[in-house]
XYZ file of C-alpha atoms in Angstrom:
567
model
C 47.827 4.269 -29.587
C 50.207 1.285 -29.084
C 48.779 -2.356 -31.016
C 47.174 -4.351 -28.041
C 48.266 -6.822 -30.652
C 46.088 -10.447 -32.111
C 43.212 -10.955 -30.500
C 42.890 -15.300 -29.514
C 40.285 -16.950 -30.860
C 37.590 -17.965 -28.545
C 38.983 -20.769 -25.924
C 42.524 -19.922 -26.681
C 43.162 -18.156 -23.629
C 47.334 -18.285 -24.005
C 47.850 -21.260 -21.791
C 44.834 -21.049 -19.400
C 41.961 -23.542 -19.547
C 38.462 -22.392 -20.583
C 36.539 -22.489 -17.616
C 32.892 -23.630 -17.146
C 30.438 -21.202 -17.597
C 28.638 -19.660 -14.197
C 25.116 -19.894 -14.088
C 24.872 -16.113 -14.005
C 27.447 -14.935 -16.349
C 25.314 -17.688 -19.097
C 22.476 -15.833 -18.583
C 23.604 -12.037 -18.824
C 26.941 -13.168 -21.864
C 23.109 -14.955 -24.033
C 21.205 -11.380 -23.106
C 23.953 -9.326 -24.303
C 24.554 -11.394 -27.399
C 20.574 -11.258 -27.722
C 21.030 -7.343 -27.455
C 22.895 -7.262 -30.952
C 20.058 -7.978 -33.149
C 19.181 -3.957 -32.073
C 22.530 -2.337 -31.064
C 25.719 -2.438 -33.294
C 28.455 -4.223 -32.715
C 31.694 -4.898 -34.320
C 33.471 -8.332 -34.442
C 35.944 -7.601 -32.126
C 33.476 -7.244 -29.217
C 31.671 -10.403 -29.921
C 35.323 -12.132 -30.228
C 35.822 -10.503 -26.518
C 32.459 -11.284 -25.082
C 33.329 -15.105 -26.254
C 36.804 -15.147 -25.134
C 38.037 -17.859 -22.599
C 35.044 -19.763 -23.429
C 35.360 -23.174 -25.063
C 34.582 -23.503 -28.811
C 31.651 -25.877 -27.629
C 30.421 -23.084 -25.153
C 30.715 -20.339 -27.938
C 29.191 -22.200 -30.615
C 26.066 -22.864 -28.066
C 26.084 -19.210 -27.575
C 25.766 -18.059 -30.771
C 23.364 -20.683 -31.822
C 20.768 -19.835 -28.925
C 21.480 -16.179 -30.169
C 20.444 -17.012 -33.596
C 17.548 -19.177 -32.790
C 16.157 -16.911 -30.598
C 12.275 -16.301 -31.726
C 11.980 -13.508 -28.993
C 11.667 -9.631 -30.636
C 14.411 -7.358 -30.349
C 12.471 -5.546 -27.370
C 11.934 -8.691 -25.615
C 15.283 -9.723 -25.713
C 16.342 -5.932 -24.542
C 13.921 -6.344 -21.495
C 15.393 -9.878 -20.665
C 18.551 -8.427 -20.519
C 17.589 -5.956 -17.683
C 15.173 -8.716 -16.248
C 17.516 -11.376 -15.771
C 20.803 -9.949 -15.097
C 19.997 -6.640 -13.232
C 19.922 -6.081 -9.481
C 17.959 -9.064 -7.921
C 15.474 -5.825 -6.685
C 14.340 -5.970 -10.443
C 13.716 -10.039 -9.865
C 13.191 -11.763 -6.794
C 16.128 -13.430 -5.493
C 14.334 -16.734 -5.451
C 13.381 -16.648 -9.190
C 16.852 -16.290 -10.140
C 17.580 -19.106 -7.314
C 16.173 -21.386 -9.416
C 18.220 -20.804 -12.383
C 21.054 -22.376 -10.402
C 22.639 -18.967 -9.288
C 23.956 -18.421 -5.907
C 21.977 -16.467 -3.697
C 24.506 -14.771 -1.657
C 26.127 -13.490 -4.905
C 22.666 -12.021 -5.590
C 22.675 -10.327 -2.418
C 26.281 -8.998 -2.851
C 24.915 -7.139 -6.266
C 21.986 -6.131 -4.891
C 23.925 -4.219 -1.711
C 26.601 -2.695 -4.465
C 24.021 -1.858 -6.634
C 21.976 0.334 -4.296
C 25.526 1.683 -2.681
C 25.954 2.961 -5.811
C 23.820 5.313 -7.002
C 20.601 7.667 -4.715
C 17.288 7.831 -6.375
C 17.640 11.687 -7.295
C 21.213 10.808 -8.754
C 19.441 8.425 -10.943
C 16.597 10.309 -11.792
C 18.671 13.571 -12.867
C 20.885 10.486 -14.875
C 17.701 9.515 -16.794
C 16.512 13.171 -17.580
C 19.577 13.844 -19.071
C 19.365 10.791 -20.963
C 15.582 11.319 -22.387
C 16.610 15.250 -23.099
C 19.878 15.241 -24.635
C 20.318 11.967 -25.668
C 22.983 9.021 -25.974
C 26.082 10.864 -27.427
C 25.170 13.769 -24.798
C 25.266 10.971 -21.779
C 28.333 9.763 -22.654
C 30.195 12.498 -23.752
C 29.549 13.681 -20.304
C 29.287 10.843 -18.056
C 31.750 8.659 -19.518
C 34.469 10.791 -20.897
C 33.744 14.203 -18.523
C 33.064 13.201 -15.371
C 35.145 9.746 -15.781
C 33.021 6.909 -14.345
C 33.261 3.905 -14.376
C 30.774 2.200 -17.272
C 30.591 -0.754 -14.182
C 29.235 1.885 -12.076
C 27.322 3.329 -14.346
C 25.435 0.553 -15.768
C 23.709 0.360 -11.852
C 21.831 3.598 -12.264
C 20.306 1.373 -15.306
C 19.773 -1.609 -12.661
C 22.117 -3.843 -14.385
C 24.820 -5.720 -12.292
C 28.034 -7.067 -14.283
C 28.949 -10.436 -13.282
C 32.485 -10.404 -12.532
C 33.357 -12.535 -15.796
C 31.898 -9.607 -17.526
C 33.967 -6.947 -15.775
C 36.932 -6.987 -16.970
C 36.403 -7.175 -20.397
C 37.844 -4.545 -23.305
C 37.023 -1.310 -23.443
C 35.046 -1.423 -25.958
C 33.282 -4.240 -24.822
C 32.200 -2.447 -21.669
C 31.082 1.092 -24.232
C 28.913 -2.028 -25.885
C 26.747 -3.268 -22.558
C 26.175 0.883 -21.472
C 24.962 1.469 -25.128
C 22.531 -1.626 -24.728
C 21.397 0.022 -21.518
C 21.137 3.284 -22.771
C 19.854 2.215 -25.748
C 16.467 -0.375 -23.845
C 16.152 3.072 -21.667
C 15.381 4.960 -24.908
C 13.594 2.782 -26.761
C 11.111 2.377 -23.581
C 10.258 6.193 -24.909
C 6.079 5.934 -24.448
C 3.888 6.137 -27.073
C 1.716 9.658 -27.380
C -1.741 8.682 -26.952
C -3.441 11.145 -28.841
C -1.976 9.904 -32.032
C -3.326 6.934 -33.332
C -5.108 7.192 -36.879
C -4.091 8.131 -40.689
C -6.344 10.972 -40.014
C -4.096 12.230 -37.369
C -0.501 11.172 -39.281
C -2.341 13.586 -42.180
C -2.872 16.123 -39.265
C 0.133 16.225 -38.144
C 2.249 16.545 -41.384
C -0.193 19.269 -42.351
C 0.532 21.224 -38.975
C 4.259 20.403 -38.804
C 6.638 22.865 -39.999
C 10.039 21.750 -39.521
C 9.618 17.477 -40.411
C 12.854 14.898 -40.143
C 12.843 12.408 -42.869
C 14.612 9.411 -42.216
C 15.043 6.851 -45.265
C 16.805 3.860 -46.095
C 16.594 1.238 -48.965
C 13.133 0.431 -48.645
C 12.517 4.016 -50.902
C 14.785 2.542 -53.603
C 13.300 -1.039 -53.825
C 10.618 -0.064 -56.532
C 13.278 1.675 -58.934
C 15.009 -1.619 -59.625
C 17.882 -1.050 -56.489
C 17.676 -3.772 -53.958
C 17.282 -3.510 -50.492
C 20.201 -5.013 -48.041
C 18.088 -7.202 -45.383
C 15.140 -8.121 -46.776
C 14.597 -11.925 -47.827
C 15.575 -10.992 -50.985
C 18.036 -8.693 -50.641
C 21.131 -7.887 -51.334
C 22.713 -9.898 -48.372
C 20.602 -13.068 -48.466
C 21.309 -13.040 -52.358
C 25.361 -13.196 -50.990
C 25.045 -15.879 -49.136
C 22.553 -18.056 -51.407
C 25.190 -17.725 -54.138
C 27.881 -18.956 -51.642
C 30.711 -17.363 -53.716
C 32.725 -15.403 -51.132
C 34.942 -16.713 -48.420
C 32.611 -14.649 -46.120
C 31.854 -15.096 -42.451
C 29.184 -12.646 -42.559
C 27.746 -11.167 -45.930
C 28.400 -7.463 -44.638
C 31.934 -8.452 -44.582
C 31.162 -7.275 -48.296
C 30.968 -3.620 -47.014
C 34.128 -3.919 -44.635
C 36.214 -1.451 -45.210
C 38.963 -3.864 -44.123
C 37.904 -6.593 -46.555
C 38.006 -3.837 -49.085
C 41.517 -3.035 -48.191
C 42.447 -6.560 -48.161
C 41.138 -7.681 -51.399
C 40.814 -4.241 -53.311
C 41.756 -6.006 -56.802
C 39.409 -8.953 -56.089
C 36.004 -10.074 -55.286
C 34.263 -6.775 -53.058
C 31.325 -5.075 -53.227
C 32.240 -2.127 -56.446
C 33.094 -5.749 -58.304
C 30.587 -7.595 -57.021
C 27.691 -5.645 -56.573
C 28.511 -2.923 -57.845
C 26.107 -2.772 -61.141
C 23.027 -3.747 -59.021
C 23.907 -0.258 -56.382
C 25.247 1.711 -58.879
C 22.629 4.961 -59.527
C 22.802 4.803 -63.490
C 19.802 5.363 -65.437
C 17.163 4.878 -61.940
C 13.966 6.733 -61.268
C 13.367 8.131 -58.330
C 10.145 6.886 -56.622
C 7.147 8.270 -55.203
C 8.914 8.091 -52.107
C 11.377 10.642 -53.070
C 8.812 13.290 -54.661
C 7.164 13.231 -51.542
C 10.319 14.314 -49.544
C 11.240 16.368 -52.124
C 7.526 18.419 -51.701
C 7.758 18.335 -48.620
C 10.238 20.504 -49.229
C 8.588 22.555 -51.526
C 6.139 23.199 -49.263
C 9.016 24.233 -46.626
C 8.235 21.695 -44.246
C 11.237 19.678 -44.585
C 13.873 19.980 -41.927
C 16.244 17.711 -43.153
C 15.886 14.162 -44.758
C 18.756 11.822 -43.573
C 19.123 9.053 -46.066
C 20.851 6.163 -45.301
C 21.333 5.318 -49.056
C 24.223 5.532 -51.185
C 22.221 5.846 -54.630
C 21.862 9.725 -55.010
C 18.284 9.373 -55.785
C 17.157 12.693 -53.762
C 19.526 14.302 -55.709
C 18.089 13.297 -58.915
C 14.679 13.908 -57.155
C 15.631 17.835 -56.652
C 16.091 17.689 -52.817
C 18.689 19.932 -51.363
C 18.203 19.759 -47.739
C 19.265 16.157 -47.638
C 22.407 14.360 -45.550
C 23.835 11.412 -47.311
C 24.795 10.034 -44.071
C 26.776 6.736 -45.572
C 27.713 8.807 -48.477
C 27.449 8.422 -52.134
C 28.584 7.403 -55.554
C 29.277 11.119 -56.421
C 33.196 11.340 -55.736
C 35.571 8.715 -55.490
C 39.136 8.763 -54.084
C 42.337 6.740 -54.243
C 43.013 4.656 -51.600
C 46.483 5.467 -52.392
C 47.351 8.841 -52.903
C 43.954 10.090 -52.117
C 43.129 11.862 -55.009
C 39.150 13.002 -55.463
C 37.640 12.593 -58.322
C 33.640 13.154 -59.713
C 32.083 9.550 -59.608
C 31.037 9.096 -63.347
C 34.830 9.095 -64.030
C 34.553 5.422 -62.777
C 31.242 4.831 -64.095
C 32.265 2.610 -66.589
C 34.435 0.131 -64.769
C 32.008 -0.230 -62.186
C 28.938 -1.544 -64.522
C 31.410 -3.205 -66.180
C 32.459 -4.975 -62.835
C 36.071 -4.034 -63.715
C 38.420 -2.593 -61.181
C 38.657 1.897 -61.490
C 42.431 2.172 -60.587
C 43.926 5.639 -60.212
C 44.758 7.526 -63.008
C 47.034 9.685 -61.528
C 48.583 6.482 -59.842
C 48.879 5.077 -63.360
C 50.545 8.001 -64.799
C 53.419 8.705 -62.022
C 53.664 4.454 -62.426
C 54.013 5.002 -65.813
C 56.430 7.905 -65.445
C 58.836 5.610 -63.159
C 58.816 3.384 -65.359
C 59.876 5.195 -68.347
C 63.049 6.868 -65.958
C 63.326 3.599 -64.698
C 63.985 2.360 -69.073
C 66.553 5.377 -69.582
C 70.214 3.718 -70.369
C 72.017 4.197 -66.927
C 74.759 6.656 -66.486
C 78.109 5.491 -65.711
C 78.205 5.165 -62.580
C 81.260 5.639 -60.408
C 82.542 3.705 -57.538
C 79.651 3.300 -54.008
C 80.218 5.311 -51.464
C 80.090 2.129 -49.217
C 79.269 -1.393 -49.603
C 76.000 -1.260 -48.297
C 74.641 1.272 -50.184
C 71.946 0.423 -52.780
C 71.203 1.510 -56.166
C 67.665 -0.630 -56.890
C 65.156 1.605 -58.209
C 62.179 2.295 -55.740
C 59.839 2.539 -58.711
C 59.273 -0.867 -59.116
C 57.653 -1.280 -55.979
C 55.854 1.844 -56.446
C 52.180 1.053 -56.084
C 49.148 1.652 -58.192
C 45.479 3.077 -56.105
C 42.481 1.402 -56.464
C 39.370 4.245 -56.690
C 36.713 3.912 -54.088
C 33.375 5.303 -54.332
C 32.832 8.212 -51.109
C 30.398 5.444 -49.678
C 31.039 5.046 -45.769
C 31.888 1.084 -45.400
C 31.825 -0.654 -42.056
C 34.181 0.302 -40.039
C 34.408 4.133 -41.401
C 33.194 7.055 -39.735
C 30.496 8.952 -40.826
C 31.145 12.017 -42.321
C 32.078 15.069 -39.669
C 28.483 17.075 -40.637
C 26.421 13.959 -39.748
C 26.922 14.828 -35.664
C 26.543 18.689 -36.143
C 23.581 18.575 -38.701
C 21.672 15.935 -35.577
C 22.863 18.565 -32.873
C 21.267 21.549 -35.007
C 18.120 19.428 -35.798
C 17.746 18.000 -32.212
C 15.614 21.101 -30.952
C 14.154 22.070 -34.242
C 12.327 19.174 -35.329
C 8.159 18.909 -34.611
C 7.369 15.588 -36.685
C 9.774 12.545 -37.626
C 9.089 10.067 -40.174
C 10.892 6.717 -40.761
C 10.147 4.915 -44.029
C 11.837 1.999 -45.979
C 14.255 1.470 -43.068
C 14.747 -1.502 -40.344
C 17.227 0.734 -38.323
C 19.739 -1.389 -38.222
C 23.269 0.073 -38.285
C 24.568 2.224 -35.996
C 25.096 5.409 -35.287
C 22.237 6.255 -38.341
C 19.696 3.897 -35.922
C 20.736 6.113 -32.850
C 18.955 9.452 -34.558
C 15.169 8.481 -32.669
C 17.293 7.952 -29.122
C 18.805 11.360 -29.682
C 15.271 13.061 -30.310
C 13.349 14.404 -27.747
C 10.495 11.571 -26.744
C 7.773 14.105 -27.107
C 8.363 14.656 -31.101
C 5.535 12.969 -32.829
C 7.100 9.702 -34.569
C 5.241 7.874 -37.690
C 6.638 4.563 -39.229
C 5.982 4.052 -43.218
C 7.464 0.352 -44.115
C 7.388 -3.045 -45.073
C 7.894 -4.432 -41.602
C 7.376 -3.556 -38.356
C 10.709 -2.446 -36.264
C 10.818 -4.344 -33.130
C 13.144 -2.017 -31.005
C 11.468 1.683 -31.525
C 7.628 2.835 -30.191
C 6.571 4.956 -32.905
C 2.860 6.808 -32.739
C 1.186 5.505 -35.991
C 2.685 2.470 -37.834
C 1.739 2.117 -41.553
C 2.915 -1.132 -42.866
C 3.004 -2.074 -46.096
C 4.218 -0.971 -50.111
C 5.896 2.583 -49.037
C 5.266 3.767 -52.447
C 1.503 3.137 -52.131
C 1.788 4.343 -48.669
C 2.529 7.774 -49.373
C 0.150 8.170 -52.628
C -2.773 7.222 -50.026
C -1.230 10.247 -47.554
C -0.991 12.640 -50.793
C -4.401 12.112 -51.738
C -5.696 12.866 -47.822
C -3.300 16.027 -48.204
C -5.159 16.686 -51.225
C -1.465 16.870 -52.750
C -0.282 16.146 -55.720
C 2.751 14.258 -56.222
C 5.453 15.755 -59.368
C 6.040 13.769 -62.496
C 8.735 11.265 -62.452
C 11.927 12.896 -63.388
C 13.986 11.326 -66.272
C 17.364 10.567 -65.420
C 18.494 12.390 -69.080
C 16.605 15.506 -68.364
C 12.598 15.249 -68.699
C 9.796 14.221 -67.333
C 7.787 11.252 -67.494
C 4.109 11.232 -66.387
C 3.732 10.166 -62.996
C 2.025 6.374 -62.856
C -0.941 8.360 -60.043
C -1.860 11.895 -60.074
C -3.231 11.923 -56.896
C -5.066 15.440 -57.542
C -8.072 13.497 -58.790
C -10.141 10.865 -58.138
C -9.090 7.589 -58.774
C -10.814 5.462 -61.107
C -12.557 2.226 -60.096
C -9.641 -0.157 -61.902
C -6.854 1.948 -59.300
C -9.081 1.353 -56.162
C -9.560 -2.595 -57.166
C -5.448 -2.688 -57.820
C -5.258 -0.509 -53.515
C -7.098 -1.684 -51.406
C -7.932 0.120 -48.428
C -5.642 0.282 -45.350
C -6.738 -2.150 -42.283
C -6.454 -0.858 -39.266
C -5.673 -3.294 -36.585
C -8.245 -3.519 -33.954
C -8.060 -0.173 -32.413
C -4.430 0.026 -32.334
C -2.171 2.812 -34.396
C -1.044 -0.358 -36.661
C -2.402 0.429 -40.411
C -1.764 -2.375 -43.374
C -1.478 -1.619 -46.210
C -0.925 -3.788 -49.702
C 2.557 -5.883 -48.922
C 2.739 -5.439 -45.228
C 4.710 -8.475 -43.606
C 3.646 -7.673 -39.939
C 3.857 -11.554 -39.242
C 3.708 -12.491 -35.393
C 4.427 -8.637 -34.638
C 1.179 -7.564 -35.752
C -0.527 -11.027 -34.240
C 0.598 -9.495 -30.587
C -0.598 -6.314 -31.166
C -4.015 -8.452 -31.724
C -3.815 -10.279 -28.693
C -2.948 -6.996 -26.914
C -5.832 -5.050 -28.008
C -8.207 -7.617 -27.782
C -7.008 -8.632 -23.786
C -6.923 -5.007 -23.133
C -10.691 -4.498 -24.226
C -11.510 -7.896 -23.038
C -10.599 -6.113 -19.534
C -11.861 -3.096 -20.000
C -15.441 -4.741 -20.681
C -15.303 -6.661 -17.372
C -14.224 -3.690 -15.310
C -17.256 -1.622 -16.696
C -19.538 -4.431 -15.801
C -18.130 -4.673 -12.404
C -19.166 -0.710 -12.359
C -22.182 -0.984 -13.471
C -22.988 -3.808 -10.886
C -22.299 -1.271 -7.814
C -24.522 1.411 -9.368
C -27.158 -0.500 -10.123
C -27.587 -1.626 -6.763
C -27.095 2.202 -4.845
C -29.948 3.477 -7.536
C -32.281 0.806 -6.158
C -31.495 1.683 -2.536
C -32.123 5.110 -3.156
């Protein structure tokens, strides 16, 4: 693939003038930008979505994109709202927002041109069946159309500005389509209770565990996006030259400063699984499996905890500390061989590097031969082993910009029809393609949340907020199940903190308290749930939705009352 070469900085369009900002391209360039607090994007996109605007106009952007108080779903359904067909919003509303009506209309007409209704409709099915990856592996790259085009069967309508932009860029606004189409998946009904979340994980055969940090937190391994975590710790310090904290975990970074200040040298001793107990978290996967109900558990974290917990049927889907390899020569080695340098926040170079470095040199300190007269005058007789160079070892941990590993796709595409109950716990879903795996499930697969915070941009059935840990020793002891001792990382056990075969005593139910339910929602909180204006909406929502349902039975009763007496 030929180098499309530097990408200019916003409002350094070669010699062309930023131009001002239509009123329409504003509003869908601040939904799209919105859209990235739930779909992944990479730098270069956001550099292309901003290009040719002027530094004031893409400094306004990004601000109104931070300082946006709106959740992730709202912002989603603002992006279809405001810059879709005007069929989605009347013409006049979007009038008033300064854009031209007669470039409404021309959308509109192209729009419905575009696509019929049973076109769309067999679009969608095969969306909500087979997922994202399935859609555009065979919409995009089989059948070859346009993203433009296809973005109208999603009742979105590119403004021109937006057109012709990279690639890439265009891949970005049909996964933020596809992505608001998923996530509209509806809620099942008939799940609602911790009664039912025990129901169904006692019935369920084949569950789908997905983890991230938020399992690790409580054995001394911090979380990346929490106030406290790893991240906001980065940028309190204000020690890196960083844009972004991730840059941390940038494979590029890495490459570029691989002997200085990166994530194995920075962080490493906090992330580094040496000496750590799994949690409660863990042995519950882990007998889950036991009890051969455990499909798969698809971990987002790097610490080999379900290892160390005894779980076999687990991906490590951003791999692990286990192996490392040279960036250099590529060499794999087992990770504890650069154990040492990492707690020691030292740099693991190659060993094998070193010796072949070593071995040039010592040919390189051999008294020359005579030499006889060059061949030619240009030829040269420096010795290449001085620029030979020496590999820096990098954990197997997949950095930004690396691909997962080749069994993550194959292991979702063998799951995808197998699995009868999904749970998500200590994870805010974040990076992509890991926060894809619910869009890629069928929407009738029971889905239950266990976690510190509510996650804006998925629907799940029950939500229990709060301490995971605490979370699932409340679900053990409605199983009636006992959770295993803690394992010691040298080889015995230690005696788990709750046996939750018994009762508890009266000190352990003062420490956990009881879950709240939220009005007669699915939302559960437990001890440490941060549900903040999230769970104040779902307030407002129940109450305004029995609030109504009161006055319609009175305006039933009315009518009856009045027939009986006629009667």
């Amino acid at each position: 693939m030929s180098d499309p070469g530097p990408h200019k900085p916003p409002g350094q369009d070669g010699d062309t003038e930023s131009k001002p900002l239509s009123p329409l391209h504003a509003l869908q360039l601040r939904a799209f930008l919105n859209a990235t607090e739930d779909v992944d994007v990479d730098p270069d996109t956001i550099e292309d979505l901003l290009e040719g605007l002027s530094e004031d106009v893409s400094t306004e952007m990004t601000e109104l994109d931070s300082d946006t108080e709106t959740s992730d779903t709202e912002d989603l359904s603002l992006l279809v709202q405001e810059n879709c067909t005007p069929a989605v919003v009347g013409i006049a509303d979007l009038e008033d927002g300064g854009i031209d009506t007669s470039d409404l209309r021309a959308l509109e007409e192209e729009a419905i041109e575009a696509w019929t209704k049973d076109e769309i409709r067999k679009m969608m099915h095969h969306l909500k069946e087979r997922g994202m990856s399935s859609f555009i592996r065979e919409y995009v790259l089989v059948q070859d159309i346009p993203i433009v085009k296809l973005l109208f069967a999603f009742g979105i309508s590119l403004c021109p500005e937006l057109r012709n932009k990279l690639p890439k860029t265009l891949l970005f606004f049909l996964r933020v389509a596809i992505s608001r189409e998923l996530h509209l998946r509806e809620k099942l009904p008939q799940y609602n209770t911790i009664s039912d979340a025990v129901s169904l994980i006692i019935n369920s055969k084949r569950i789908m565990v997905l983890t991230g940090a938020g399992i690790s937190v409580s054995c001394g391994i911090p979380d990346f996006r929490s106030r406290n975590g790893l991240y906001a710790t980065l940028k309190e310090k204000g020690q890196y030259d960083l844009d972004d904290p991730q840059q941390m975990f940038d494979i590029h970074y890495f490459k570029e400063n691989p002997t200085g200040k990166t994530a194995l040298s920075a962080l490493g001793p906090q992330i580094y699984p040496s000496n750590f107990i799994p949690s409660p978290c863990h042995r519950f996967i882990k007998l889950l499996e036991d009890k051969n109900k455990l499909l798969r558990n698809y971990t987002q974290n790097i610490d080999t905890l379900e290892s160390i917990a005894g779980i076999t049927r687990v991906l490590q889907c951003h791999g692990s500390f286990k192996t490392a390899t040279c960036l250099q020569c590529r060499i794999k080695v087992p990770g504890i061989e650069i154990e040492r340098e990492i707690l020691d926040q030292r740099v693991p170079y190659c060993k094998a590097c070193l010796e072949a470095h070593k071995a040039a040199a010592a040919q390189k300190s051999k008294p020359a031969r005579k030499k006889g007269k060059r061949r030619n005058e240009w030829e040269d007789d420096s010795d290449e082993s001085d620029d030979l160079p020496v590999g820096v070892m990098k954990p197997d941990i997949t950095f930004f910009g690396e691909k997962l590993m080749d069994n993550f796709d194959q292991a979702l595409l063998d799951d995808r029809d197998k699995v009868d109950l999904l749970l998500v716990i200590g994870t805010s879903l974040k990076v992509s393609p890991v926060s894809e795996i619910l869009s890629h499930l069928p929407h009738s697969v029971p889905q239950i949340l266990i976690n510190k915070t509510p996650i804006r941009h998925i629907n799940p059935d029950i939500v229990l907020l709060g301490d995971a840990d605490e979370i699932v020793h409340h679900l053990c002891e409605q199983l009636q199940w006992g959770l295993s001792p803690r394992p010691d990382p040298k080889g015995g056990l230690k005696v788990a903190r709750f046996q939750t075969n018994r009762k508890r005593t009266s000190s352990e139910m003062l420490c956990r308290a009881e879950p709240a339910r939220v009005l007669g929602s699915h939302v559960w909180l437990f001890n440490g749930a941060e549900g903040g204006k999230w769970v104040e909406d779902i307030k407002e929502r129940y109450t305004n939705t029995m609030n109504g349902a009161s006055v319609q039975s009175k305006s039933h009763r009315k009518p009856a009352a009045k027939k009986a007496r006629v009667s």
